[in-house]
């Protein structure tokens, strides 16, 4: 499915709502978690120009307290991140969204790509409420994400992976 900028709503909340419908439609009937993650990462990366790196870090079932890179769009990502380390590790350890307007001011930030300036990381839970991953989006501009992004991404990921 291709996206054409002129067909996109200019209001960010409206764009997220439209995209949520499209993603849920594409994923209808697809049970595979990896396919679902790959689709979400690709469709979101394509939909927003400020999304520089978009992807999942998956909870590694063989290594307690560690995330391993999953499906993503962008430059090379970090391969493994310990819970509590950097923005992704903080989201995993605290089980809450991290909205970071300036990654360079975030204690312990992991610079997988030095061009990243701001970041949002949303924990992803399955239907039983278990943490299965974190969804990470980086931007090259400071303060690229806000509460609109947070609410929309939390809602989308809840619908895609929590039901």
mmCIF file of C-alpha atoms in Angstrom:
data_model
loop_
_atom_site.group_PDB
_atom_site.id
_atom_site.type_symbol
_atom_site.label_atom_id
_atom_site.label_comp_id
_atom_site.label_asym_id
_atom_site.label_seq_id
_atom_site.Cartn_x
_atom_site.Cartn_y
_atom_site.Cartn_z
ATOM 1 C CA UNK A 1 0.000 0.000 0.000
ATOM 2 C CA UNK A 2 1.587 3.298 -1.065
ATOM 3 C CA UNK A 3 1.006 6.588 0.685
ATOM 4 C CA UNK A 4 0.802 9.893 -1.148
ATOM 5 C CA UNK A 5 1.515 13.009 0.897
ATOM 6 C CA UNK A 6 -1.311 15.020 -0.674
ATOM 7 C CA UNK A 7 -3.800 12.378 0.517
ATOM 8 C CA UNK A 8 -2.697 12.640 4.144
ATOM 9 C CA UNK A 9 -4.543 14.792 6.663
ATOM 10 C CA UNK A 10 -2.404 17.718 7.824
ATOM 11 C CA UNK A 11 -3.582 17.451 11.447
ATOM 12 C CA UNK A 12 -1.312 14.973 13.270
ATOM 13 C CA UNK A 13 -4.095 13.396 15.351
ATOM 14 C CA UNK A 14 -6.213 12.906 12.228
ATOM 15 C CA UNK A 15 -3.242 11.359 10.425
ATOM 16 C CA UNK A 16 -2.735 8.904 13.266
ATOM 17 C CA UNK A 17 -6.438 7.994 13.300
ATOM 18 C CA UNK A 18 -6.457 7.368 9.559
ATOM 19 C CA UNK A 19 -3.247 5.377 9.758
ATOM 20 C CA UNK A 20 -4.556 3.288 12.647
ATOM 21 C CA UNK A 21 -7.520 2.240 10.504
ATOM 22 C CA UNK A 22 -5.199 1.374 7.609
ATOM 23 C CA UNK A 23 -2.801 -0.636 9.781
ATOM 24 C CA UNK A 24 -5.618 -2.563 11.447
ATOM 25 C CA UNK A 25 -7.109 -3.292 8.035
ATOM 26 C CA UNK A 26 -3.805 -4.580 6.642
ATOM 27 C CA UNK A 27 -3.217 -6.738 9.734
ATOM 28 C CA UNK A 28 -6.747 -8.148 9.870
ATOM 29 C CA UNK A 29 -6.410 -11.915 10.259
ATOM 30 C CA UNK A 30 -2.581 -11.919 10.548
ATOM 31 C CA UNK A 31 -1.582 -13.750 13.741
ATOM 32 C CA UNK A 32 2.212 -13.657 13.361
ATOM 33 C CA UNK A 33 3.762 -11.178 15.784
ATOM 34 C CA UNK A 34 6.860 -10.528 13.650
ATOM 35 C CA UNK A 35 4.743 -9.783 10.586
ATOM 36 C CA UNK A 36 2.604 -7.432 12.671
ATOM 37 C CA UNK A 37 5.676 -5.614 14.002
ATOM 38 C CA UNK A 38 7.245 -5.306 10.559
ATOM 39 C CA UNK A 39 4.028 -3.901 9.123
ATOM 40 C CA UNK A 40 3.561 -1.357 11.918
ATOM 41 C CA UNK A 41 7.185 -0.173 11.643
ATOM 42 C CA UNK A 42 7.019 0.142 7.855
ATOM 43 C CA UNK A 43 3.662 1.887 7.685
ATOM 44 C CA UNK A 44 4.503 4.387 10.425
ATOM 45 C CA UNK A 45 7.933 5.127 8.946
ATOM 46 C CA UNK A 46 6.309 5.829 5.598
ATOM 47 C CA UNK A 47 3.529 7.976 7.033
ATOM 48 C CA UNK A 48 5.540 10.558 8.979
ATOM 49 C CA UNK A 49 8.446 12.487 7.514
ATOM 50 C CA UNK A 50 9.962 13.194 10.934
ATOM 51 C CA UNK A 51 10.248 9.478 11.790
ATOM 52 C CA UNK A 52 13.998 8.872 11.301
ATOM 53 C CA UNK A 53 14.203 5.398 12.889
ATOM 54 C CA UNK A 54 11.121 3.319 13.616
ATOM 55 C CA UNK A 55 11.108 -0.134 15.098
ATOM 56 C CA UNK A 56 10.774 -2.676 17.832
ATOM 57 C CA UNK A 57 13.103 -3.999 20.468
ATOM 58 C CA UNK A 58 11.697 -7.363 21.533
ATOM 59 C CA UNK A 59 11.954 -8.874 25.009
ATOM 60 C CA UNK A 60 14.443 -11.742 24.674
ATOM 61 C CA UNK A 61 12.873 -14.834 26.265
ATOM 62 C CA UNK A 62 16.310 -16.454 26.650
ATOM 63 C CA UNK A 63 18.038 -13.521 28.371
ATOM 64 C CA UNK A 64 16.280 -12.056 31.367
ATOM 65 C CA UNK A 65 16.019 -8.278 31.365
ATOM 66 C CA UNK A 66 17.250 -7.781 27.832
ATOM 67 C CA UNK A 67 15.799 -6.453 24.581
ATOM 68 C CA UNK A 68 16.942 -7.602 21.154
ATOM 69 C CA UNK A 69 16.385 -5.627 17.973
ATOM 70 C CA UNK A 70 13.291 -6.654 16.053
ATOM 71 C CA UNK A 71 11.648 -5.416 12.858
ATOM 72 C CA UNK A 72 12.586 -1.818 12.057
ATOM 73 C CA UNK A 73 12.969 0.837 9.379
ATOM 74 C CA UNK A 74 16.082 3.003 9.322
ATOM 75 C CA UNK A 75 19.798 2.868 9.859
ATOM 76 C CA UNK A 76 21.510 0.099 11.805
ATOM 77 C CA UNK A 77 19.987 -0.262 15.251
ATOM 78 C CA UNK A 78 21.615 -1.384 18.468
ATOM 79 C CA UNK A 79 21.433 -5.164 18.640
ATOM 80 C CA UNK A 80 20.782 -5.583 22.372
ATOM 81 C CA UNK A 81 19.715 -3.240 25.150
ATOM 82 C CA UNK A 82 19.495 -4.113 28.841
ATOM 83 C CA UNK A 83 16.365 -3.148 30.764
ATOM 84 C CA UNK A 84 17.049 0.163 32.475
ATOM 85 C CA UNK A 85 19.719 1.250 29.965
ATOM 86 C CA UNK A 86 18.977 4.189 27.654
ATOM 87 C CA UNK A 87 15.525 5.301 26.584
ATOM 88 C CA UNK A 88 14.410 1.872 25.355
ATOM 89 C CA UNK A 89 15.684 0.133 28.466
ATOM 90 C CA UNK A 90 13.946 2.716 30.665
ATOM 91 C CA UNK A 91 10.631 2.127 28.857
ATOM 92 C CA UNK A 92 11.024 -1.622 29.367
ATOM 93 C CA UNK A 93 12.043 -1.383 33.036
ATOM 94 C CA UNK A 94 9.422 1.210 33.980
ATOM 95 C CA UNK A 95 6.734 -0.204 31.667
ATOM 96 C CA UNK A 96 5.770 3.316 30.618
ATOM 97 C CA UNK A 97 6.258 5.537 27.599
ATOM 98 C CA UNK A 98 9.401 7.646 27.471
ATOM 99 C CA UNK A 99 8.907 10.972 25.680
ATOM 100 C CA UNK A 100 12.364 12.525 25.277
ATOM 101 C CA UNK A 101 12.634 15.954 23.601
ATOM 102 C CA UNK A 102 16.463 15.953 23.789
ATOM 103 C CA UNK A 103 18.172 12.555 23.834
ATOM 104 C CA UNK A 104 21.516 14.155 24.668
ATOM 105 C CA UNK A 105 20.062 15.307 28.000
ATOM 106 C CA UNK A 106 18.702 11.827 28.839
ATOM 107 C CA UNK A 107 20.945 10.101 31.414
ATOM 108 C CA UNK A 108 22.537 7.016 29.887
ATOM 109 C CA UNK A 109 21.200 7.610 26.366
ATOM 110 C CA UNK A 110 22.517 5.034 23.896
ATOM 111 C CA UNK A 111 23.553 6.683 20.645
ATOM 112 C CA UNK A 112 22.856 3.964 18.078
ATOM 113 C CA UNK A 113 22.903 6.753 15.474
ATOM 114 C CA UNK A 114 24.422 10.103 16.396
ATOM 115 C CA UNK A 115 21.909 11.968 14.215
ATOM 116 C CA UNK A 116 19.050 11.190 16.593
ATOM 117 C CA UNK A 117 17.954 14.241 18.573
ATOM 118 C CA UNK A 118 14.603 13.257 20.105
ATOM 119 C CA UNK A 119 12.829 9.991 20.781
ATOM 120 C CA UNK A 120 9.636 8.334 21.922
ATOM 121 C CA UNK A 121 9.599 4.757 23.194
ATOM 122 C CA UNK A 122 6.318 2.989 23.947
ATOM 123 C CA UNK A 123 6.130 -0.326 25.833
ATOM 124 C CA UNK A 124 4.182 -3.032 23.999
ATOM 125 C CA UNK A 125 2.051 -5.499 25.946
ATOM 126 C CA UNK A 126 0.269 -8.678 24.889
ATOM 127 C CA UNK A 127 -3.348 -9.510 25.741
ATOM 128 C CA UNK A 128 -2.282 -10.903 29.134
ATOM 129 C CA UNK A 129 -0.466 -7.668 29.991
ATOM 130 C CA UNK A 130 3.045 -9.090 29.610
ATOM 131 C CA UNK A 131 5.713 -6.819 28.146
ATOM 132 C CA UNK A 132 6.660 -8.218 24.733
ATOM 133 C CA UNK A 133 8.632 -5.315 23.233
ATOM 134 C CA UNK A 134 9.158 -1.600 23.110
ATOM 135 C CA UNK A 135 8.395 0.501 20.055
ATOM 136 C CA UNK A 136 11.076 3.099 19.393
ATOM 137 C CA UNK A 137 10.863 6.163 17.140
ATOM 138 C CA UNK A 138 13.762 8.578 16.706
ATOM 139 C CA UNK A 139 13.841 11.959 14.979
ATOM 140 C CA UNK A 140 16.755 14.124 13.865
ATOM 141 C CA UNK A 141 15.102 17.261 15.243
ATOM 142 C CA UNK A 142 14.680 18.110 18.932
ATOM 143 C CA UNK A 143 11.223 17.848 20.507
ATOM 144 C CA UNK A 144 9.739 16.091 17.471
ATOM 145 C CA UNK A 145 7.252 14.104 19.565
ATOM 146 C CA UNK A 146 4.515 15.184 21.952
ATOM 147 C CA UNK A 147 1.481 13.929 23.827
ATOM 148 C CA UNK A 148 -0.438 13.488 20.555
ATOM 149 C CA UNK A 149 2.196 11.023 19.348
ATOM 150 C CA UNK A 150 2.217 9.306 22.726
ATOM 151 C CA UNK A 151 -1.557 8.845 22.930
ATOM 152 C CA UNK A 152 -1.868 7.700 19.322
ATOM 153 C CA UNK A 153 1.016 5.229 19.495
ATOM 154 C CA UNK A 154 -0.104 3.776 22.830
ATOM 155 C CA UNK A 155 -3.610 3.289 21.443
ATOM 156 C CA UNK A 156 -2.412 1.763 18.154
ATOM 157 C CA UNK A 157 0.029 -0.648 19.799
ATOM 158 C CA UNK A 158 -2.599 -1.677 22.322
ATOM 159 C CA UNK A 159 -4.994 -2.553 19.522
ATOM 160 C CA UNK A 160 -2.393 -4.341 17.394
ATOM 161 C CA UNK A 161 -0.752 -6.433 20.131
ATOM 162 C CA UNK A 162 -3.019 -6.355 23.170
ATOM 163 C CA UNK A 163 -6.174 -7.834 21.727
#
